[in-house]
XYZ file of C-alpha atoms in Angstrom:
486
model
C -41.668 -38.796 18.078
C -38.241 -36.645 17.382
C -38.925 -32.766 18.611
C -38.907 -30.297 16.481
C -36.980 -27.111 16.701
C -37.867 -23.653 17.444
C -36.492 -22.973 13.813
C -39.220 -24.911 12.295
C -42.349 -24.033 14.356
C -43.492 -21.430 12.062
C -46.620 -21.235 14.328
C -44.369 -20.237 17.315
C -43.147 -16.977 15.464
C -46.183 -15.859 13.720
C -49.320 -16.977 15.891
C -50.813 -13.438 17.570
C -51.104 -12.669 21.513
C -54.414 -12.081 22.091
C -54.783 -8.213 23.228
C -55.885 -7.405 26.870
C -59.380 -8.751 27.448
C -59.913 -9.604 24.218
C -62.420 -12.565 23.686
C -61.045 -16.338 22.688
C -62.139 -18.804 21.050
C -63.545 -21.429 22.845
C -61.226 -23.885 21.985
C -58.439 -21.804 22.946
C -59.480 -21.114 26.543
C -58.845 -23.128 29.698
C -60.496 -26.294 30.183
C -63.274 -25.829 33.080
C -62.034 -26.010 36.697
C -59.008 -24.984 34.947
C -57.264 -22.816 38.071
C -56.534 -20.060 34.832
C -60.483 -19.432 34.889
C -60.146 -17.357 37.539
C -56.852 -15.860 37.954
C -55.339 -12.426 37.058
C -54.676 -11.874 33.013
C -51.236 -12.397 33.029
C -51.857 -15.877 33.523
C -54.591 -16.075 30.680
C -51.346 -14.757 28.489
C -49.081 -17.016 30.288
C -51.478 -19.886 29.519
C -52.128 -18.952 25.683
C -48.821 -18.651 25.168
C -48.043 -22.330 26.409
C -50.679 -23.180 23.916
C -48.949 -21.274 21.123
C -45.994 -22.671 22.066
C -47.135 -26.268 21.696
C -49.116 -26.219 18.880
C -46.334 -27.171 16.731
C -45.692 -30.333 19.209
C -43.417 -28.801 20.833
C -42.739 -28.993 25.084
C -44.891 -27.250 27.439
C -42.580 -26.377 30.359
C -42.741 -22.669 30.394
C -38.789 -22.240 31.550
C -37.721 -23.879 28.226
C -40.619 -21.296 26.488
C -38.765 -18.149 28.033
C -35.363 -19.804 27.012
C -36.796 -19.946 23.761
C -38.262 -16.570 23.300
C -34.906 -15.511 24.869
C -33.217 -17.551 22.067
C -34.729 -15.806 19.273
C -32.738 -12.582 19.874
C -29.293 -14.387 19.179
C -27.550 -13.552 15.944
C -27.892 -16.029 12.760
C -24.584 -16.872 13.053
C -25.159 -18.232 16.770
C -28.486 -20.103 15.023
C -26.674 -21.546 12.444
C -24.388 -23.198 15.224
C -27.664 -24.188 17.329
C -29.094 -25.844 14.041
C -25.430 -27.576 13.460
C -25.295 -29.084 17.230
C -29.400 -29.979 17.147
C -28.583 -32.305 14.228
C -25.585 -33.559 15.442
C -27.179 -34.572 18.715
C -30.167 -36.283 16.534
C -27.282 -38.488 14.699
C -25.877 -39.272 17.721
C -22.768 -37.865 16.661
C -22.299 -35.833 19.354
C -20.747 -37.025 23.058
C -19.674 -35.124 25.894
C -16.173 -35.994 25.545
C -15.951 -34.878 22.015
C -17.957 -31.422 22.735
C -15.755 -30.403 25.516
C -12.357 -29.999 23.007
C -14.785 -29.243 20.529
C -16.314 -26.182 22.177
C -12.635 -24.886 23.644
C -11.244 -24.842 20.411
C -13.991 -22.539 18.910
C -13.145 -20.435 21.679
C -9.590 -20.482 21.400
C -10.123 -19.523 17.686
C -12.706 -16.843 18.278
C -11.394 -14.677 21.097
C -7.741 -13.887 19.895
C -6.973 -11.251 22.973
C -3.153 -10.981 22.237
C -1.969 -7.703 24.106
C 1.757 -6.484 23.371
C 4.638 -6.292 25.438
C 4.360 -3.413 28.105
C 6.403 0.010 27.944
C 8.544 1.252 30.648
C 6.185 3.360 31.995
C 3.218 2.775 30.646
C 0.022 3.782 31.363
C -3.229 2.777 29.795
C -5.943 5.355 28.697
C -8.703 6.343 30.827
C -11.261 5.194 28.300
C -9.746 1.591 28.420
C -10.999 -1.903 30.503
C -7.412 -1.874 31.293
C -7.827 1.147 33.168
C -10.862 0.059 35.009
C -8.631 -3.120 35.701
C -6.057 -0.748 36.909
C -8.441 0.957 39.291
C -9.314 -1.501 40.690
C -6.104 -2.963 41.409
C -5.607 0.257 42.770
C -7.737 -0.027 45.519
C -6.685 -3.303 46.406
C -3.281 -2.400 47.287
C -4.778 0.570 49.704
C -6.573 -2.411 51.314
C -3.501 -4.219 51.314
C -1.381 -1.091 52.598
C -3.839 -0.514 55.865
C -3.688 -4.336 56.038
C -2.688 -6.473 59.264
C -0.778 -8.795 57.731
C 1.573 -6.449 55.549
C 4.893 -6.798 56.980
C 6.119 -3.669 56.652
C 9.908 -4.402 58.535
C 12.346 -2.365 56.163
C 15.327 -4.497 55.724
C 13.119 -7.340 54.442
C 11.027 -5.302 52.381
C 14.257 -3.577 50.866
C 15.283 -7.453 50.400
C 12.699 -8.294 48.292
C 12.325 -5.140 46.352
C 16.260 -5.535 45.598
C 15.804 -8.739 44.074
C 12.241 -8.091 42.005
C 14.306 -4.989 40.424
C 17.501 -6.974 39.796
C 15.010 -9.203 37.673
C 12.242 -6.652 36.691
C 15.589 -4.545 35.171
C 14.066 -1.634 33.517
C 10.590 -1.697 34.571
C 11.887 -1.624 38.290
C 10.265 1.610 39.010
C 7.066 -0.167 37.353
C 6.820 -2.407 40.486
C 6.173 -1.858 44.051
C 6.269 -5.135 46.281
C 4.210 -5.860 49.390
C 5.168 -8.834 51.869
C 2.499 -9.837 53.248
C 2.264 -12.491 56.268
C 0.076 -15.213 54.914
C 1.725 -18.584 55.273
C 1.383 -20.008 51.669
C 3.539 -20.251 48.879
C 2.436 -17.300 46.923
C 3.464 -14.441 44.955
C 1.139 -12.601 42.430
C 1.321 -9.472 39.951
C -1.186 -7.208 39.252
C -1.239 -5.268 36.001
C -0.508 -1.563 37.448
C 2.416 -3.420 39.042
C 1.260 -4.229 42.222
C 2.784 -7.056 43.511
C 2.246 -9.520 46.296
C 5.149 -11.898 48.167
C 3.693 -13.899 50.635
C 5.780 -14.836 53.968
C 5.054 -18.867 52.629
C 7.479 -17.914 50.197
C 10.100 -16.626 51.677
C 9.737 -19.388 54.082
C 10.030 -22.463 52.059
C 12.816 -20.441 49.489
C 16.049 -21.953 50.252
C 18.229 -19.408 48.640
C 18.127 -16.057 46.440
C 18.273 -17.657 43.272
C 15.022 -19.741 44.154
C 13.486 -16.541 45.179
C 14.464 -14.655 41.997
C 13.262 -16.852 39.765
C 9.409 -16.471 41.176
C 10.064 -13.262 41.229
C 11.415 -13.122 38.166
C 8.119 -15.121 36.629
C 5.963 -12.836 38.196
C 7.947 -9.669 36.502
C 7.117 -11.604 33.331
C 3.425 -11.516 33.916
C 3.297 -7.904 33.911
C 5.497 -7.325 31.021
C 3.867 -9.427 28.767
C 0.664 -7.742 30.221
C -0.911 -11.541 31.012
C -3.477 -9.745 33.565
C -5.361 -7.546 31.401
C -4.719 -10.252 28.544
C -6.408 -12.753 30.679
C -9.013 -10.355 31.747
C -10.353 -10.046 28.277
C -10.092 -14.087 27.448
C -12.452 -14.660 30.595
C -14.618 -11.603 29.477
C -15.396 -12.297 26.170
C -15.289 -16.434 26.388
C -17.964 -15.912 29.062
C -20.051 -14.319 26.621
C -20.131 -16.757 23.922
C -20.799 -19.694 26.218
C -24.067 -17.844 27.530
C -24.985 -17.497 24.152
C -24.230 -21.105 23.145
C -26.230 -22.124 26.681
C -28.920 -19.953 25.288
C -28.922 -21.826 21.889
C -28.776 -25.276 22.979
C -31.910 -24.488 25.315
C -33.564 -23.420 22.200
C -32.705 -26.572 20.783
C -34.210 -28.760 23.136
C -30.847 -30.124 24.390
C -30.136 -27.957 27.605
C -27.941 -31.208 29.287
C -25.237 -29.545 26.348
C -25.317 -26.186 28.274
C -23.486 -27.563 31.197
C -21.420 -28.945 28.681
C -20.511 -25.771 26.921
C -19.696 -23.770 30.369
C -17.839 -26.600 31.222
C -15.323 -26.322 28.151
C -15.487 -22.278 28.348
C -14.156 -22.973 32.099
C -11.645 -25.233 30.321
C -10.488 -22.819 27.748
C -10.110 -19.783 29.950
C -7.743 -21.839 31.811
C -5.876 -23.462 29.045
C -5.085 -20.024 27.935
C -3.817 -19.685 31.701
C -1.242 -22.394 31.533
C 0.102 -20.878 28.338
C 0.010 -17.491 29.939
C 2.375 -19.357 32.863
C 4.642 -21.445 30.493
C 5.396 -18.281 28.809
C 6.374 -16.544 32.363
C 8.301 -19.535 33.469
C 10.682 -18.831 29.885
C 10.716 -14.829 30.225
C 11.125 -15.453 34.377
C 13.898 -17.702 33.580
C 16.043 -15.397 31.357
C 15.382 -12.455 33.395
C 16.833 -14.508 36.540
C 19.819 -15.631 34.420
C 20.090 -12.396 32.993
C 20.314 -10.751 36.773
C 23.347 -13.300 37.445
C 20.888 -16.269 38.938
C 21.407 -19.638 38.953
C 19.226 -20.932 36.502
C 19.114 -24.143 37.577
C 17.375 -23.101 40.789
C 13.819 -22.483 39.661
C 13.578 -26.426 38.921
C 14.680 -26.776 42.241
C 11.767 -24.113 43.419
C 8.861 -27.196 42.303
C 10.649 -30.358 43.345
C 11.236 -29.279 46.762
C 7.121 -27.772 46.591
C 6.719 -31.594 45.362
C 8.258 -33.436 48.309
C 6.483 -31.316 50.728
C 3.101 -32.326 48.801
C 3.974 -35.823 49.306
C 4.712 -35.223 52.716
C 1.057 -33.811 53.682
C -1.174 -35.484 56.497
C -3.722 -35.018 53.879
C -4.752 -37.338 51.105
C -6.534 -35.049 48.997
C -3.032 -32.765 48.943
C -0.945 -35.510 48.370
C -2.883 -37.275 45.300
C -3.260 -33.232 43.785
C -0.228 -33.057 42.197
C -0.583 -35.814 40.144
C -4.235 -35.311 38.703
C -4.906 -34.281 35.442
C -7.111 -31.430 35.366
C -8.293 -29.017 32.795
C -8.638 -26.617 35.020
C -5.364 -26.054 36.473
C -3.447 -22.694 36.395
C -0.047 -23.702 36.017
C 1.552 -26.192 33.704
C 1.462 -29.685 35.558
C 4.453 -30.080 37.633
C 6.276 -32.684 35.824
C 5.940 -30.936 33.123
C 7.271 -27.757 34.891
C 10.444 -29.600 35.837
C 10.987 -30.901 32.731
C 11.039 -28.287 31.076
C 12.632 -25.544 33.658
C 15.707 -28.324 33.694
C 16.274 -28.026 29.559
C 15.465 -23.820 29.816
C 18.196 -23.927 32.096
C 20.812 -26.223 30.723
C 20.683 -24.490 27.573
C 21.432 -21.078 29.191
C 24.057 -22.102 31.251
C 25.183 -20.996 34.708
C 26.349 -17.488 34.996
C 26.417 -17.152 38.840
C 28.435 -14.691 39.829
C 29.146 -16.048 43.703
C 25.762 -14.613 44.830
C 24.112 -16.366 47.800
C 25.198 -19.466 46.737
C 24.926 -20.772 50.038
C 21.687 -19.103 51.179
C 23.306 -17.258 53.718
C 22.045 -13.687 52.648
C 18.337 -14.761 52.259
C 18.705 -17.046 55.943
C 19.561 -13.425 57.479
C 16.836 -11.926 55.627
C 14.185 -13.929 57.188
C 15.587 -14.609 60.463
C 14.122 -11.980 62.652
C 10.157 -13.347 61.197
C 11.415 -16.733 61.622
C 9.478 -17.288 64.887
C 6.321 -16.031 63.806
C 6.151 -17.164 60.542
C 6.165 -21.469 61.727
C 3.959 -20.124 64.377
C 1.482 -19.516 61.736
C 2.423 -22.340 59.528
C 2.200 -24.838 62.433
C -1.675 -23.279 62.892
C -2.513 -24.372 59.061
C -2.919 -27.918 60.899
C -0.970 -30.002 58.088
C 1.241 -31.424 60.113
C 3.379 -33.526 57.617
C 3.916 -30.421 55.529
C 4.949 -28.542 58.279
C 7.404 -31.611 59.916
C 8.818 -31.742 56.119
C 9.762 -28.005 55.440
C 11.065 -27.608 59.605
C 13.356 -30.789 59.057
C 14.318 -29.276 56.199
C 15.390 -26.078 56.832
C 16.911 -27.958 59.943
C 19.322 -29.022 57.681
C 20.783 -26.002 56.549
C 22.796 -26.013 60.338
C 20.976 -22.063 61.583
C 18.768 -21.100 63.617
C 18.482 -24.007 65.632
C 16.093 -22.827 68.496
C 13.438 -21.824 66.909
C 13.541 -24.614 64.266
C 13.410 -26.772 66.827
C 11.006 -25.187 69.475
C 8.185 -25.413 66.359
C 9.616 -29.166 65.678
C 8.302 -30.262 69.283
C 4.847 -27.980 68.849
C 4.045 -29.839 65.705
C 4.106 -32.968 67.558
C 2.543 -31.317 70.911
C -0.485 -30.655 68.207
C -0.800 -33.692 66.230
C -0.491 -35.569 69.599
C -0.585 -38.464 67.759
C 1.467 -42.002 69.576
C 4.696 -41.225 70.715
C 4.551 -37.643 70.028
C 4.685 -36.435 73.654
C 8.124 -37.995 73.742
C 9.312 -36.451 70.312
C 8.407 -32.663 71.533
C 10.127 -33.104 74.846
C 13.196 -34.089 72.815
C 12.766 -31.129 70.528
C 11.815 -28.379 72.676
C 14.941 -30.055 75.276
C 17.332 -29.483 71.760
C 15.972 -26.050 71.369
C 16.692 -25.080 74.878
C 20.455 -25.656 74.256
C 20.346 -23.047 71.595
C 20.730 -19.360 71.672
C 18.511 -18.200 69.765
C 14.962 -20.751 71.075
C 11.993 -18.690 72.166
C 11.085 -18.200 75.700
C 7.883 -20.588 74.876
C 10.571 -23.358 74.720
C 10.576 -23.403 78.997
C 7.213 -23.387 79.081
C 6.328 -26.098 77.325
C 8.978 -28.042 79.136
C 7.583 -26.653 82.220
C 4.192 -28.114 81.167
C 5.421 -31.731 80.392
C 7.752 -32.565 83.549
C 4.742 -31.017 85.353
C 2.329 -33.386 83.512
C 4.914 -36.016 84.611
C 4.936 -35.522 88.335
C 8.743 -34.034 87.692
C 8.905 -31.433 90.290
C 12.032 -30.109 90.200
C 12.676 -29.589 86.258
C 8.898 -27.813 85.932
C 10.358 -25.627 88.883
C 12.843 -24.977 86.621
C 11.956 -24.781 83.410
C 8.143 -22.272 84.829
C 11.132 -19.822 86.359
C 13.775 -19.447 83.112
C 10.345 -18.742 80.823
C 9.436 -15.938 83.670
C 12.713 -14.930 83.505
C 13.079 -14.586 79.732
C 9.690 -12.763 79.224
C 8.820 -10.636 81.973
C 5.819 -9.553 80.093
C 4.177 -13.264 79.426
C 0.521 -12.698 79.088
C 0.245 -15.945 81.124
C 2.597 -14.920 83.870
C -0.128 -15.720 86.672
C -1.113 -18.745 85.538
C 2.826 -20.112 85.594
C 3.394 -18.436 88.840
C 0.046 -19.899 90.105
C 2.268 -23.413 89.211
C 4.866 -21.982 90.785
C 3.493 -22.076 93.976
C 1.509 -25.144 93.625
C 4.687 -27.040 92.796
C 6.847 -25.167 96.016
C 4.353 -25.970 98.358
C 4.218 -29.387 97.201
C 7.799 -29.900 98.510
């Protein structure tokens, strides 16, 4: 027999609650040995209720009761839809694959949250959600200030900031940047222009132009004011899928309440990727306009591409290429594609500057060391063999490129990797600029090989180089094991 809805159980709106120990009919009370016979009241008017409920034929479970007496409170125009989807789902009409678009349009069409273009200068009013946005942003970026991983080394920071404000233009003094350590690809805005560039970046950048085009996307975000934009799309999309969750519980269907998050989860992201194809345009012509390369911030996602292929994972390598509703950012082909036409219709207008890379290799050079130290610890090791071979390539910094070429094999230890870091870390020690590590490690393997005389060697020049090695008495301790072994 079909159910019938909450809208037509007249008996389930207008039937009484019977007062505090007020008597009941006989054949409204508990059956005998009932465990209500002799319980407290509120399950005598948990129990009636159940009854009420059901009279009409309708289920007994006393979660989809409270749904429904929590349903009744929803506006008519949020009934009408219940009523709508309730016979729909009786026709068989309605299918998961059909409710998902269905559901994200309706709340593409009913939350319009279109915020203009920001003002040099701007400030929102105290009374706003964009200034409770703002405060909070706010005390994010004292978190981030007192952080340990805020590089704080002036010449880089004045690096960066020259570039964001060669991009950001005008709203410049809108901006303050923050380079953080974290060994991602990352940058992020916040709406009271607080902005994040993560040492991943600046890592995996090959030049200024690549670096002024994210930068240049990210000035876009906050003068198109995406944050708080976005803010409000979550905010108020949130609120009509808990009423449609609450409706479709009423109707007896609460399977389409996974269904309806599922598509609000689908259109607060869809708004998302328009949000980032709109930064990737504005990005684009502020970087040209700044006397970028244009053709660079294609070049940002291809190389971000390869090094996805390159992963030891499977999961990262197959992510690139899967649809999903719920990505941020436009999908990648996509992103090329259509970077590639931005930029061939607005030309190159480079003016000579760091077409070579030189000026951002210098910037980076003195974190160079620490930063593969802590992208060698994220344990992909094809990501990290793909980005070191690569920036091999550009013919600098040799040393340390190669020191953190033979401890990505030393780690993944996998066959014939034992032989492939001795041959790095052999090819860093010829170069200037490798890290005292370099004769340890080469220390460690011709001791591991019963080579006396090159461990000798190798232990000494690392003692020499760092005088201060917080493992200085363990390599002397090898030291003297190996000398007496003479």
């Amino acid at each position: 027999m079909p159910m019938t809805p909450i809208w037509a159980c007249s008996c389930s709106r207008t039937a009484p609650t019977p007062a505090r120990g007020a008597s009941r009919p006989a054949s409204s009370r508990p059956p005998s040995g009932s465990p209500f016979r002799r319980v407290s009241v509120w399950r005598w008017r948990r129990w009636w209720i159940s009854r009420r409920e059901t009279s009409c034929g309708c289920p007994i479970s006393w979660g989809t009761i409270r749904a429904r007496r929590r349903a009744r409170r929803i506006s008519s125009t949020a009934c009408s839809a219940m009523r709508l989807s309730r016979a729909m789902q009786s026709a068989g009409a309605i299918r998961i694959a059909a409710i998902v678009p269905l559901w994200a349009g309706l709340l593409a069409a009913c939350t319009t949250t279109d915020v203009a273009s920001r003002e040099v200068g701007a400030t929102p009013n105290l009374d706003t959600d964009e200034a409770g946005l703002w405060r909070a942003m706010e005390d994010r970026e004292e978190e981030i200030r007192r952080s340990p991983r805020l590089n704080a080394e002036p010449a880089l920071n004045a690096y960066v900031s020259e570039v964001m404000c060669r991009v950001a233009d005008e709203y410049c003094s809108d901006i303050r940047v923050y380079v953080l350590d974290q060994p991602y690809f990352n940058a992020s805005m916040a709406p009271n222009g607080y902005s994040e560039v993560w040492s991943g970046l600046l890592l995996r950048a090959e030049n200024e132009h690549q670096l002024a085009f994210v930068l240049g996307h990210e000035a876009a975000h906050f003068v198109e004011n995406h944050s708080i934009e976005q803010w409000r799309t979550t905010r108020n999309n949130t609120g009509l899928a808990t009423v449609f969750s609450l409706g479709v519980a009423a109707a007896g269907a609460p399977e389409l309440s996974n269904i309806g998050q599922l598509a609000t989860l689908a259109s607060i992201y869809g708004f998302s990727r328009e949000n980032e194809r709109e930064a990737d345009a504005l990005g684009l012509r502020f970087q040209s306009d700044a006397g970028y390369d244009p053709a660079a911030a294609a070049e940002v996602w291809r190389r971000l591409v390869e090094e996805a292929e390159a992963s030891s994972f499977e999961e990262v390598r197959e992510r690139r290429a899967r649809a999903n509703i719920f990505a941020t950012h436009p999908l990648t082909s996509e992103r090329i594609e259509t970077l590639d036409a931005l930029a061939g219709e607005l030309g190159n207008p480079t003016r000579g500057r760091d077409a070579s890379g030189g000026r951002h290799a210098e910037a980076i050079a003195p974190h160079l060391h620490d930063w593969l130290d802590q992208e060698v610890q994220r344990g992909d090791y094809g990501q990290s063999l793909h980005l070191i071979e690569r920036l091999l390539a550009r013919g600098r910094d040799q040393g340390v490129l190669n020191h953190h070429l033979g401890e990505v094999y030393r780690l993944r230890d996998e066959e014939g990797d034992e032989a492939r870091a001795r041959e790095a870390y052999a090819a860093a020690a010829g170069w200037p600029d490798a890290p005292p590590e370099t004769w340890r490690q080469l220390g460690l393997l011709h001791r591991a090989a019963g080579e006396r005389a090159p461990a000798l060697a190798a232990f000494r020049t690392y003692l020499d180089k760092r005088p201060d090695a917080p493992d200085r008495a363990f390599i002397e301790h090898y030291i003297e094991n190996l000398e007496g072994t003479s």
